[in-house]
Coordinates of C-alpha atoms and ligand atoms in Angstrom, one line a residue:
X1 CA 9.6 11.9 18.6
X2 CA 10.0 15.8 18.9
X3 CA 14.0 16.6 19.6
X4 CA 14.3 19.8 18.9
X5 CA 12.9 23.4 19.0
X6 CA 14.4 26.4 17.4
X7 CA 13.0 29.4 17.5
X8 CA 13.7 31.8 14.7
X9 CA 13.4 35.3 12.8
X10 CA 13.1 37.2 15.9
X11 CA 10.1 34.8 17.2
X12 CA 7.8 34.8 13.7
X13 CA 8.7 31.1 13.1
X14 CA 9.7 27.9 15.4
X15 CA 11.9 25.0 13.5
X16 CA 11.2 21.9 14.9
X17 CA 13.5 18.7 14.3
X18 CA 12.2 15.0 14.6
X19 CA 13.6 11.6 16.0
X20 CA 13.4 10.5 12.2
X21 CA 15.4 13.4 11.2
X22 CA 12.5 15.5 9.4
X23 CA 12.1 18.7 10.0
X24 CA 9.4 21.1 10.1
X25 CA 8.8 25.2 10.0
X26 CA 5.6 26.7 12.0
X27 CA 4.9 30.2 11.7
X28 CA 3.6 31.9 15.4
X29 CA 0.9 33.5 14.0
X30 CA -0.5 30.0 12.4
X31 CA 0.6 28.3 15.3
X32 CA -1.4 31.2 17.6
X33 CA -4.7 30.5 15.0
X34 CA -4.5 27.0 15.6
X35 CA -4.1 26.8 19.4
X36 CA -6.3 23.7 21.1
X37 CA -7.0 25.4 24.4
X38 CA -10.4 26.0 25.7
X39 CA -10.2 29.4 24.9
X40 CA -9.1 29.6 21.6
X41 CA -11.2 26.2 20.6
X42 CA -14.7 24.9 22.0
X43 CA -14.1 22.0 24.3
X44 CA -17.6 20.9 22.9
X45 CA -18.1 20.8 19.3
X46 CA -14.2 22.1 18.2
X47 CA -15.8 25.2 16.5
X48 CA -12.9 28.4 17.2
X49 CA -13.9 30.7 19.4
X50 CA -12.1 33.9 18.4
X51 CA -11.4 35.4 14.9
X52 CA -8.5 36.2 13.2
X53 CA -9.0 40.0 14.8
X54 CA -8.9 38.7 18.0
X55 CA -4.7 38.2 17.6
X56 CA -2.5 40.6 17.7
X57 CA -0.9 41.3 14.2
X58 CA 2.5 41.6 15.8
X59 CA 2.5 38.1 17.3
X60 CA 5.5 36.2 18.1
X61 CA 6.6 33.5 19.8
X62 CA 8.4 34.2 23.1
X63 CA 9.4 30.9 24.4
X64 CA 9.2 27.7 23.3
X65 CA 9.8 24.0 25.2
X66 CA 9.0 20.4 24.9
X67 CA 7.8 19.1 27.4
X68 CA 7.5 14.9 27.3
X69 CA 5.6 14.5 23.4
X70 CA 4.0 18.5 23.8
X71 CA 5.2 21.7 22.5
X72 CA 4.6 23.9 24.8
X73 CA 5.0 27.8 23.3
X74 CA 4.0 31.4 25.1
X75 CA 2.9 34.1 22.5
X76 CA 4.1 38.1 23.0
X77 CA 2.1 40.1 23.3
X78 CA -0.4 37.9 24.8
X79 CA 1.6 36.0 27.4
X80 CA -0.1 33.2 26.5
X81 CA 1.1 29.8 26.7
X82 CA -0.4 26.9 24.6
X83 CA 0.5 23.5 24.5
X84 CA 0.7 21.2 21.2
X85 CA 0.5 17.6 20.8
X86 CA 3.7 16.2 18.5
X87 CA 1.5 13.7 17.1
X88 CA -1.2 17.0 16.3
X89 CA 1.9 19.1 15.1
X90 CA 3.3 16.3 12.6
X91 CA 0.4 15.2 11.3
X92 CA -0.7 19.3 10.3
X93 CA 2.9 20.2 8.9
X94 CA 2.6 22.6 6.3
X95 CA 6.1 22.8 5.5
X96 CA 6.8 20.7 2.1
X97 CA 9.4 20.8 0.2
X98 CA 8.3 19.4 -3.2
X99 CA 5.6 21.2 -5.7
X100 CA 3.0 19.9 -6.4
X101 CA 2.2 19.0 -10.5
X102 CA -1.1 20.3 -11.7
X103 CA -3.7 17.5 -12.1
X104 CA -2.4 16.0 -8.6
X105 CA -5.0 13.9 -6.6
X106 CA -4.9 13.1 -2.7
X107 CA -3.5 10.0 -1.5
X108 CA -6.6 7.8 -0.8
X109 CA -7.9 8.2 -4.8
X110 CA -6.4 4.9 -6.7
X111 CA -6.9 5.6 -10.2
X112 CA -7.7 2.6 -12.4
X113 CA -7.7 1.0 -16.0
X114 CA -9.6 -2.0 -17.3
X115 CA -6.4 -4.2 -16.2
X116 CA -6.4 -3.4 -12.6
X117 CA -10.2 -3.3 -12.1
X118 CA -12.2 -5.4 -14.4
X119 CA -11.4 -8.5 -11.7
X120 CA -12.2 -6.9 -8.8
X121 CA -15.3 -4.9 -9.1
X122 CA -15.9 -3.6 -5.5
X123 CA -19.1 -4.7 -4.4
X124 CA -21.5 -5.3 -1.1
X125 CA -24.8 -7.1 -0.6
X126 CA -27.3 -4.5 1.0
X127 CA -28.2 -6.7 3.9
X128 CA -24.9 -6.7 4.8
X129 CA -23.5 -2.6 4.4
X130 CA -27.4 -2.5 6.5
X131 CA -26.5 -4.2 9.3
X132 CA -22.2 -4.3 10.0
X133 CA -20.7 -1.1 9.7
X134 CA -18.0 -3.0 8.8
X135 CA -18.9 -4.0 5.8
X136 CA -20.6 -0.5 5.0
X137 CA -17.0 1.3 5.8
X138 CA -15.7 -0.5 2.9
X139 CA -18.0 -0.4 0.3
X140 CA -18.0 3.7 0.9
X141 CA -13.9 3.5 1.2
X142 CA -14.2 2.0 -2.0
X143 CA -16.4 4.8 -3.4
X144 CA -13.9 7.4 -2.1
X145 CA -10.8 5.5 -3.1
X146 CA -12.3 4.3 -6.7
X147 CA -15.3 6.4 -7.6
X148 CA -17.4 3.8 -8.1
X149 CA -19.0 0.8 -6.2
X150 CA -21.6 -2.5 -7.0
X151 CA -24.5 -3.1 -4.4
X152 CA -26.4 -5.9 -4.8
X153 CA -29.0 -7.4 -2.8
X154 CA -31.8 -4.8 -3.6
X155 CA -35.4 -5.4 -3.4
X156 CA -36.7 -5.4 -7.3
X157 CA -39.3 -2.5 -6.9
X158 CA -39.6 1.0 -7.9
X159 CA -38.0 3.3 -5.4
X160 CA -35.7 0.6 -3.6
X161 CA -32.5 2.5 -5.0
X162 CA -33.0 5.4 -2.1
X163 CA -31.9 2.5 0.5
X164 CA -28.7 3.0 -1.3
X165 CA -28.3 6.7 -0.2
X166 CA -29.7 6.2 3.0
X167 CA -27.0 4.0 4.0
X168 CA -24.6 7.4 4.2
X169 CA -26.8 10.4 3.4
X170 CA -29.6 11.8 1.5
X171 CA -31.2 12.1 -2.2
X172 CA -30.6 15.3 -3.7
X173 CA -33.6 16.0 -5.7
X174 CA -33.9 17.7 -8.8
X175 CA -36.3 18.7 -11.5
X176 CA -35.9 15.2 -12.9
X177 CA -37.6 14.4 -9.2
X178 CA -36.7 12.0 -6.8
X179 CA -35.7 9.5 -8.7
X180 CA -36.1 9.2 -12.5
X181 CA -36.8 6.3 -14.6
X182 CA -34.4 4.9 -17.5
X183 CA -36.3 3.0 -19.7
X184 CA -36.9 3.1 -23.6
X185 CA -39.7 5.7 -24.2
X186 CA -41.0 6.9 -27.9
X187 CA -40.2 10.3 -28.6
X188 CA -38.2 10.6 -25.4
X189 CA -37.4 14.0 -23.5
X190 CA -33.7 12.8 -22.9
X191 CA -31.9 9.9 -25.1
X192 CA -31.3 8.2 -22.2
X193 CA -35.2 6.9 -22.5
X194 CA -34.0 5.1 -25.7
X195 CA -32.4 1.9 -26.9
X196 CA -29.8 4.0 -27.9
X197 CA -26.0 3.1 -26.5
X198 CA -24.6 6.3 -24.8
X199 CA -21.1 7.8 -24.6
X200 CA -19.5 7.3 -21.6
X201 CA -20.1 10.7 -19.6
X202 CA -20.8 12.1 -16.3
X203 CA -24.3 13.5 -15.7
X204 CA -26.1 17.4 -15.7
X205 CA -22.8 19.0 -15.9
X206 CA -25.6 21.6 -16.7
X207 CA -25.6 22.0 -13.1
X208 CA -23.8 24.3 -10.7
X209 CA -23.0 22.5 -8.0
X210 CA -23.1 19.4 -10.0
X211 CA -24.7 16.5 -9.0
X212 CA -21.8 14.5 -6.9
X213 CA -23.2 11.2 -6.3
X214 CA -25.2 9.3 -9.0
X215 CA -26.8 5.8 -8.1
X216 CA -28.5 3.8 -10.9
X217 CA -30.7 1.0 -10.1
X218 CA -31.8 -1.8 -12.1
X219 CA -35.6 -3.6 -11.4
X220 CA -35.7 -5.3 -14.7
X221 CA -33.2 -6.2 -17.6
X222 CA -34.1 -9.2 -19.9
X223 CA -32.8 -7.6 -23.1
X224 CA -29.8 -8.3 -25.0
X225 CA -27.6 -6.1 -24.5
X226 CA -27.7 -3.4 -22.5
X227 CA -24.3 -3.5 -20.4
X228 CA -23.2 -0.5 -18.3
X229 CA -19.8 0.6 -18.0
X230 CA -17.5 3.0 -15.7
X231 CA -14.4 4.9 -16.9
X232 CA -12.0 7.0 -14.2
X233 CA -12.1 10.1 -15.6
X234 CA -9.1 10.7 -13.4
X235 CA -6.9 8.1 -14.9
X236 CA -8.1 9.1 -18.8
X237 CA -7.3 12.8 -17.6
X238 CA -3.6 11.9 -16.6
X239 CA -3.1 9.6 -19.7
X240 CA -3.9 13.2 -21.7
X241 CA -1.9 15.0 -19.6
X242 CA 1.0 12.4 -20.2
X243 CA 0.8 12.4 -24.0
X244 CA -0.8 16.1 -24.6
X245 CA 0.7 18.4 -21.9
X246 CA -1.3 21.3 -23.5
X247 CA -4.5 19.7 -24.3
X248 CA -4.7 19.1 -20.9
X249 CA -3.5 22.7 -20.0
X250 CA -6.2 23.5 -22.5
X251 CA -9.8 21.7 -21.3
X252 CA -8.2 22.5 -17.7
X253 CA -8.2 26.4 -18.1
X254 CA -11.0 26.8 -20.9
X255 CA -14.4 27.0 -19.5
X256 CA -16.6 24.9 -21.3
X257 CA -20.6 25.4 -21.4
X258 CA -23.4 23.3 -20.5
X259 CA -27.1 23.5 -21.0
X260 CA -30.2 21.5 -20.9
X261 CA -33.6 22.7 -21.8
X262 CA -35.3 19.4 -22.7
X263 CA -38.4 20.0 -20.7
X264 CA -40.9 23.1 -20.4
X265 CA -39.8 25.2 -17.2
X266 CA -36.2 24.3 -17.3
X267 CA -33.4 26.0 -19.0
X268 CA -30.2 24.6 -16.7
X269 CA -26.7 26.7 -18.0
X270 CA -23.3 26.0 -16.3
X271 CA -20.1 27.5 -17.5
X272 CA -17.4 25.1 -16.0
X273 CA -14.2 23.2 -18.2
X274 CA -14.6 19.9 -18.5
X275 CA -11.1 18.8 -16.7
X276 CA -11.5 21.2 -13.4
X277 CA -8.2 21.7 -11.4
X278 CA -8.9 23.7 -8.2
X279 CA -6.7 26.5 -7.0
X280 CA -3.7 24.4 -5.9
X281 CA -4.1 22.4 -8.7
X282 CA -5.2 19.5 -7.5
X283 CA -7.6 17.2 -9.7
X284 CA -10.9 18.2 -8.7
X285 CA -13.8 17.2 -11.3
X286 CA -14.5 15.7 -14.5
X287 CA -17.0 17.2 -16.8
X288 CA -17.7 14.9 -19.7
X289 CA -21.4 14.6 -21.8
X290 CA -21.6 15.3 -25.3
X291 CA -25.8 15.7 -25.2
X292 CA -25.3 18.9 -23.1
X293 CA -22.4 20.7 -24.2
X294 CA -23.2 24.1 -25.5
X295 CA -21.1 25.9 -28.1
X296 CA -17.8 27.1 -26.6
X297 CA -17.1 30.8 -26.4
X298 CA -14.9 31.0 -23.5
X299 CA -11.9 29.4 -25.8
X300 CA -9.3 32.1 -27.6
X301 CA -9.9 31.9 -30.8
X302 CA -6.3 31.0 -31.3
X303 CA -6.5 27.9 -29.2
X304 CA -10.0 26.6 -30.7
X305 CA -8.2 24.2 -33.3
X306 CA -6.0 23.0 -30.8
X307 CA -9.0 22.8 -28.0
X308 CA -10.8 21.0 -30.2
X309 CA -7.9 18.5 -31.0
X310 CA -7.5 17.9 -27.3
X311 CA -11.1 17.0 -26.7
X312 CA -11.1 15.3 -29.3
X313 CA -8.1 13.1 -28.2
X314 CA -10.0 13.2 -24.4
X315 CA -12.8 11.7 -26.2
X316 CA -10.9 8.9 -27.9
X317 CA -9.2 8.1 -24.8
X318 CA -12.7 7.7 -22.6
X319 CA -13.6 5.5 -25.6
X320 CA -10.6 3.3 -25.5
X321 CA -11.5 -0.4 -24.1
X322 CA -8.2 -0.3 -21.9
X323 CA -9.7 2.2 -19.6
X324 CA -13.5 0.7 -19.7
X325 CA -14.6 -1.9 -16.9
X326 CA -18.1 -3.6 -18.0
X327 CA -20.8 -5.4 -15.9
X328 CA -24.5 -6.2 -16.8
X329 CA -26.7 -4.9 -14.1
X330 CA -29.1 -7.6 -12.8
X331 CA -32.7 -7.4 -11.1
X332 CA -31.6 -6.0 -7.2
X333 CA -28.4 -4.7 -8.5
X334 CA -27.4 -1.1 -8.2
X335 CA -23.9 0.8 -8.7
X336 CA -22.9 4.2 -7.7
X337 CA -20.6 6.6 -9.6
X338 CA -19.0 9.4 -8.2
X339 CA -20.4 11.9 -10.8
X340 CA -17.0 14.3 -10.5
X341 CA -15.0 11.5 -11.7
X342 CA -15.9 8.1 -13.3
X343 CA -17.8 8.1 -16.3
X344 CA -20.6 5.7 -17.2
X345 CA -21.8 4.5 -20.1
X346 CA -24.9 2.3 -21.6
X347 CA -24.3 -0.1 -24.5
X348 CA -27.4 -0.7 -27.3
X349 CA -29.9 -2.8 -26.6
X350 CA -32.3 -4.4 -28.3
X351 CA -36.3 -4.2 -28.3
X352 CA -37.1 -7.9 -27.0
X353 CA -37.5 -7.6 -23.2
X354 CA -38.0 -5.0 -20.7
X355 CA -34.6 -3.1 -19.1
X356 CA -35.7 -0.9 -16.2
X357 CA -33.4 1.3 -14.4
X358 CA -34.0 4.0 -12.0
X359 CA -31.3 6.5 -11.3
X360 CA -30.9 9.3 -8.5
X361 CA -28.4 11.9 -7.3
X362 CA -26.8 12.2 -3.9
X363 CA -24.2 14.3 -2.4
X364 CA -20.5 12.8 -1.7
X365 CA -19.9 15.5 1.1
X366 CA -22.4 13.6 2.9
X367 CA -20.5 10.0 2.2
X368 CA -17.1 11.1 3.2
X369 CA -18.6 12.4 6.3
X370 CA -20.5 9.3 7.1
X371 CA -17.4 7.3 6.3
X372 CA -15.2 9.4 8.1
X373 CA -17.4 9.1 11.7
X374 CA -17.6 5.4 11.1
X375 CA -13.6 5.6 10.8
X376 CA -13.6 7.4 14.1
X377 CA -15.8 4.9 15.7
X378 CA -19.1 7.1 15.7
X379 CA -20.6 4.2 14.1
X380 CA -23.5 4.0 16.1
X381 CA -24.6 7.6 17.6
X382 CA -27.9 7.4 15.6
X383 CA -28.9 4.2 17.2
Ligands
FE2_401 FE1 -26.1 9.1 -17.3

């Protein structure tokens, strides 16, 4: 599928043309960093063997073939000669033409409203994720594409919600411990332990990193009432951004502050905005918790009105039913959030009966890794 190879600007740069008429710049000195031989690149683990010191500044590509579907390309000064894989050079193009839009996302996030997700609720039985890693690469595809998934199947005892993370990684525990119970409590440390209903938000935005993964596990729930519910923060975000291009620009760029100092030997402080873009832009968090937000002082006081109006008008979108997706959470039923993204939310309940969740953190590095090695068919090294 590789026609062509042009070499250019006096051997700083190779063009390479396609069968499907694409074409695509490489610089020598990125090409030279990248090289996949054995010395360059551990045949073992992949790790790179040399540092960016270890090549000449002045490198430049001295020739260049194809040979069959490689690249084959000898660096000056060096006199080395590398080859490339066509499929490993089209699939690591850098060279796009069209910018990017701030609040972008990656291709495998599907953002979603009430109208495309209320029917169709991802969900897997935990016998099932336990035992076919089929079934398991789903439900965490889900988590990655959707930010939010249903498992069912659960034994109904205290401490069952861990099988959850151990599926794909490991409970990341905090000062709340383990695992932490959510059930009405009189005069409650957090107003979770009430009947109370609570805003949809994302939890301890108060810490830095912030919790990625949040699973919430239900043992008992004979009340009335009492519903959760998931937002996508990411699809709210763009609906701002569509509407209020500098409301968005605003809780984007503004640092916002968290806090929580609920319990004695605690005092957690973050300073982070609640729509996080990273360098390139890209989409890369949702901060969103009205209990924990500290006063703002990061905000120019000539853009506090207007901050204000555009969380304001954040807040009013997370509230609107069109983006909310509701399910009552059974005895053995469980659902994990991806904390950076979806919001979740608790309706009121009332005193008759007994609703007892148990929630814990987990890390999403350590799903997308799991997911990714049962993609590449490293499904069963652990057994
Ligand atoms: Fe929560």
């Amino acid at each position: 599928m590789l026609t062509t190879v042009t070499p250019g600007e006096g051997g700083r740069m190779i063009e390479l043309g396609w069968k499907d008429g694409a074409v695509s710049r490489f610089h020598a000195m990125w090409l030279r960093d990248n090289a996949l031989d054995d010395k360059t690149r551990s045949a073992g683990n992949g790790q790179r063997l040399i540092t960016i010191l270890d090549i000449p500044a002045e490198t430049r590509i001295a020739a260049a073939s194809i040979k069959g579907e490689v690249l084959e390309v000898t660096f000056a000064p060096e006199g080395k000669t590398v080859g490339f894989p066509a499929g490993w050079l089209r699939s690591h193009a850098y060279d796009r033409q069209e910018a990017r839009e701030p609040g972008w996302t990656a291709g495998d996030i599907r953002r979603w409203t009430k109208a495309t997700m209320q029917n169709s609720v991802p969900r897997a039985a935990y016998a099932d994720a336990s035992r076919d890693s089929d079934v398991l690469r789903q439900w965490l595809a889900a988590v990655r594409s959707y930010g939010f998934a249903v498992m069912d199947g659960l034994p109904t005892e205290s401490g069952a919600l861990c099988k959850v993370a151990d599926l794909f990684g490991y409970i990341r525990e905090t000062n709340y411990g383990r695992w932490f119970e959510v059930r009405a409590e009189v005069n409650p440390s957090n107003l979770a332990y009430t009947n109370l209903g609570l805003q949809a938000h994302t939890d301890n935005p108060y810490r830095d990193p912030v919790p990625t993964l949040q699973i919430l596990a239900c043992i008992e729930n004979t009340v009335e009432g009492g519903e959760s519910s998931v937002v996508d923060g990411f699809a709210v975000a763009a609906a701002l951004q569509a509407e209020n291009p500098d409301g968005f620009r605003l809780l984007s760029s503004c640092p916002a502050r968290f806090e929580y100092a609920g319990s004695s030997g605690v005092r957690l402080q973050s300073k982070r905005p609640m729509i996080e873009l990273g360098s390139d832009g890209e989409l890369i968090c949702i901060r969103f918790n009205n209990r924990s937000l500290a006063p703002a002082v990061d905000v120019p006081f000539a853009e506090m009105e207007k901050y204000y109006a555009a969380y304001r008008r954040f807040a009013e979108l997370i509230e609107d039913p069109s983006f909310e997706v509701t399910f009552k959470l059974e005895a053995g039923e469980s659902f994990i959030v991806d904390n950076t993204r979806v919001m979740h939310a608790r309706k009121a309940f009332s005193g008759s009966g007994k609703r007892w969740l148990q929630g814990c953190y987990a890390d999403k590095d350590g799903l997308l890794s799991t997911l990714a090695a049962i993609e590449h068919g490293f499904k069963e090294a652990a057994e």
